[in-house]
Amino acid sequence: MNAPNRATLWGRVLADELAESGLEAACIAPGSRSTPLTVAFAEHPEIDVYSHLDERSAAYFALGRARRTGKPTALICTSGTAAANFHPAVMEADRARVPLLVLTADRPPELRDSGANQTVDQVKLYGDAVRWYAELPEPEADERKVRSLRTTAARALAETTGVQPGPVHLNCPFRKPLEPTAVPGDVPDRFAETAAARGRDGPFVETTDGTRRLSDEECRPIARALETADRPLVVAGPADPTALVGLEPAAVTELADRLGAPVLADPLSGLRFGPHVEGEREDEGGNPGGPRSIYGGYDTYVGHMPPPDAVLRFGASPTSKPLRHWLRDAEAQQFLVDPAGAWREATFTATDLVAAEPAAVVDAVLEALGERDGRADGWLGRFDAAERHHWTVRDQALTADALEAAPFEGAILASVLSNAPDPATVFVSNSMPIRDADRFGRPRAADLTVLANRGASGIDGIASTALGAGSATDDPLVIVTGDLAFYHDSNGLLAVDRCDVDATIVLLDNDGGGIFHELPIEAFDPPFTEQFKTPHGLDFEALGDLYGLEFERVAPVDFSDAYGRSLERAGTQVLSVEFDSKGSHRRRDALAERVTDDVETRSDS
Amino acid sequence: MNAPNRATLWGRVLADELAESGLEAACIAPGSRSTPLTVAFAEHPEIDVYSHLDERSAAYFALGRARRTGKPTALICTSGTAAANFHPAVMEADRARVPLLVLTADRPPELRDSGANQTVDQVKLYGDAVRWYAELPEPEADERKVRSLRTTAARALAETTGVQPGPVHLNCPFRKPLEPTAVPGDVPDRFAETAAARGRDGPFVETTDGTRRLSDEECRPIARALETADRPLVVAGPADPTALVGLEPAAVTELADRLGAPVLADPLSGLRFGPHVEGEREDEGGNPGGPRSIYGGYDTYVGHMPPPDAVLRFGASPTSKPLRHWLRDAEAQQFLVDPAGAWREATFTATDLVAAEPAAVVDAVLEALGERDGRADGWLGRFDAAERHHWTVRDQALTADALEAAPFEGAILASVLSNAPDPATVFVSNSMPIRDADRFGRPRAADLTVLANRGASGIDGIASTALGAGSATDDPLVIVTGDLAFYHDSNGLLAVDRCDVDATIVLLDNDGGGIFHELPIEAFDPPFTEQFKTPHGLDFEALGDLYGLEFERVAPVDFSDAYGRSLERAGTQVLSVEFDSKGSHRRRDALAERVTDDVETRSDS
């Protein structure tokens, strides 16, 4: 490893070691202090570099890419407030377990708290939101220091995808010259010969990540509890990025089929969509046969079902509040499988925590399963009936006549997911869109990767996260966002051109925070309209002009056609559909009532 | 104090106590968890409330308002990433000593790290960047708890404007109901009768802030050193918001006149502009007479002057790098006056730290001053000559012919400051605009409040900070920004309409990071253009359309006319002036050379 000066050496060793350890992409915001990093990453042939002008958007873009791939993305910025702009995405990466490697350039230690310009306290800037924080030593062509740098790089990357994946922060002090200008003697020629400089063949440190598995003995009580249950259930909450890669849907459905358990599959679980979901159910007999145990309409009806008596739970807390409350109120044995052993279950009703990899647990339980003892009399059948009825009611609400009479935002999510190409990446904003995706997104035998920022559930960074996810794949990218989220990360749209990612952006514009109509604060106006609903009157066509996006206003009834056309076109289109959020809420309630009336009638009969 | 439930009580007591303690304004971003705060602040008759949709912009708006007034502004947001979006502005408030009171709503303690939605670790979220962090107790109509709440509110506000003003963070957990819905028995009727509920007449706790002053004895050596110096100097760096209010310019010029010392006044010092600056200097004799000791052109010539031998320094580190280096290289006794006793002097050449209020120090030194012993042979005269020549060269570069031939960004800053109405608030972005304001902003006997975010010197939050400053005054508001800063805080422009602040926005558009042309990295392309200069090609007229701003493209030679017209119009205008940043740098260098050649010639003769 040759370098004209020590700062350049530092950047190059770091980029080299990270690339050897598997880093494939970096998002960089311009700045002076970070020059050694920027130069090294930009020149590295194995690292794809994305340039961003707003650090907040850069961080969310990196998050999206890492979430889509399950692999770490690096983030690079200069010193000062730039690093604080990364904070929201770092927080989301923490909660959502997304591997991010944050590299913040810093002034040298003697300038801290000295009144020097653009110098702030970056030490442990993100607090406990990172898996690991380290400060790099000051650059120097010293054998031990460079070995430590390589080791730190390898360790940092490994930590991002460790037992609990997440963000890691390396603070990187540099002093001038920051550019690759020659400083005679700074990096002696002979240094290029050292082991630390050259590295080894491959990574300097090879990390082998063990997997938390269950022994046969540990597995048996779980298998026994499930196979003896009368009303066994599998709940798949939002998946972690690495689990998304690791969990085998067919194994889950096999397990569910053998148990006679429905799989309630969150839209973010990686299980609601995919080749393992096949056709319609024909049989109301409650027989477990056939790999068709994926249920998606439960948000409407689950509160009206009898409680489960044994539950196997994967992933984070489900998006559906009715599901969470139903689980809370069930007196069931609940096995919560979490690879990091971190209770992610805010209703505090899990009885058993299983700290192991979900995929390994499924395999081991399948292995340990004996004959089914439990009696699922009508258990699956009731789910089948309710599920079928839910989608029938939904489909009736989606006809042109029905939509003309009663447009609602859920219809758009229904269409987005049902008509998305196979394969596709669909990124759904928080607030109402993800809830509507949960309720109206029908399980489909298509390779849809449905993603959202469900760690901290903010409405910030939506466009950037989605575009970052899109940058990692050739799948068509669909983004569903509300107007507040679209405004919040409008800067992120620069990545369409700058990072060359195309998308169909579905904008549900109800002029403000429609979700607040669902809360009791609606009755208190003021301050409801001015401080909660916050209508802004923005016409986003101008934003389309700014970022070179095609902008089309679409009536709800015409949405599916416009969506289909957009998916066939190159470039990025914004399909803006205006809604009255109150009307959407009313429609949602009315549809739910039709489903639950039916469920109640059946259970009465 | 009556309230329908405990959460409402909590919000109302907090708002009530803060208002009694002097809080006048709050910036609120919508959210559910923060409902008790939002409702209470919005309904309080003494608190002006500004609603924002992007928390990052909200925080900068609050920062700008607090900076302009020297009084704390409150900031309110919901739980989750919203709070992290405040971080950049909190960081700036820390470094720039701006009083901010950050109120983040939080989930109740049992939901933390539980997997609950929109729940993150907000404890000590901003690390050491805040003067004080406290977690409010959970709401309850309990006499002691409410007394503690009132005391905490009073203390938090006092901390924001304490010895070292800055941000304070109160984390505020709430549980449902969050809305002012009646919960019988939650706040007993008799509670309204208690002292804690009613408060006292006026604030519950009255804070009297002592001022750090010098005794006569402490003052004498400072006075003696200055009066015996041959080349005494006063340097006024960027002022703290509260000092801006407190330091009396006439007292500083009186002191300088009695010492025969030039005052090198940073454009952000509060001393470069104001009624104390009178007319042109006529006399090259070096006589101290007349209150005209304010110098502003030093950035060009100071490095060519003989070194001072005694320096009295106020404020933060000066914007001018030549000045900082000249002071570093002088073997002078340097008195650094800082009310917080925090060395803000990154060249580490101060010999004496004076931890006292600048205004009090000036008064005390004036008092202690004897007859001047020092001989300032030609000292003031040399400054006069260089200063006069600097402005002559500048003025020649501003003629229509000169501007046609050699347009440069500094010409715009010159015009902005020379032609700003009296009074006016002028907010200048970081990167090149503030440097050009420093070099080309001529001292003027007009009441200009020139502000910038010079704490951490980021280019984020510029529009919001400026509009926040503008919201606090009826002065005309002028904002000078580069294109990257304009892009970065484009969301902040929503406040023009939403918070009803008008401005003349001067956009220096050189399509990317022009400042990087001044750095050695320019020679390395790639990655210079793609990763540093980062041309984006954005046409900001569309942004004007989005936010309802009038947008006008102006040639450099026509700028002063367009500027004058804008200042007379209502509404907000964007005057976009395109520049080639390389050309601007060349012109800057050429003008500086003309000045320094003259200075050198004089010192040779």
Coordinates of N, CA and C in Angstrom, one line a residue, chain A residues 25 86 115 156 159 286 335 356 407 420 460 486:
Chain A
A25 N -20.4 -0.8 -0.9 CA -21.0 0.5 -1.3 C -20.7 1.5 -0.2
F86 N -26.7 12.7 10.3 CA -26.8 11.2 10.1 C -27.6 10.6 11.2
G115 N -12.6 26.1 20.1 CA -13.1 27.3 19.4 C -12.8 27.2 17.9
A156 N -15.1 -3.5 12.9 CA -16.3 -2.6 12.7 C -17.3 -3.2 11.8
E159 N -19.1 -6.1 13.3 CA -20.0 -5.7 14.3 C -21.4 -5.3 13.6
G286 N -60.6 -27.0 7.4 CA -59.6 -26.9 8.5 C -58.4 -27.8 8.3
F335 N -43.7 -18.3 22.2 CA -42.3 -18.4 22.0 C -41.9 -17.3 21.1
A356 N -32.1 -17.4 19.2 CA -31.5 -18.2 18.2 C -31.9 -17.7 16.8
P407 N -63.9 6.6 -2.6 CA -62.4 6.4 -2.8 C -61.7 6.3 -1.4
A420 N -48.0 -5.0 -8.6 CA -46.5 -4.8 -8.7 C -46.0 -5.9 -9.6
D460 N -39.5 10.4 8.3 CA -38.4 11.1 7.6 C -37.6 10.1 6.8
F486 N -43.3 12.9 1.9 CA -42.7 13.4 0.6 C -42.1 14.7 0.8

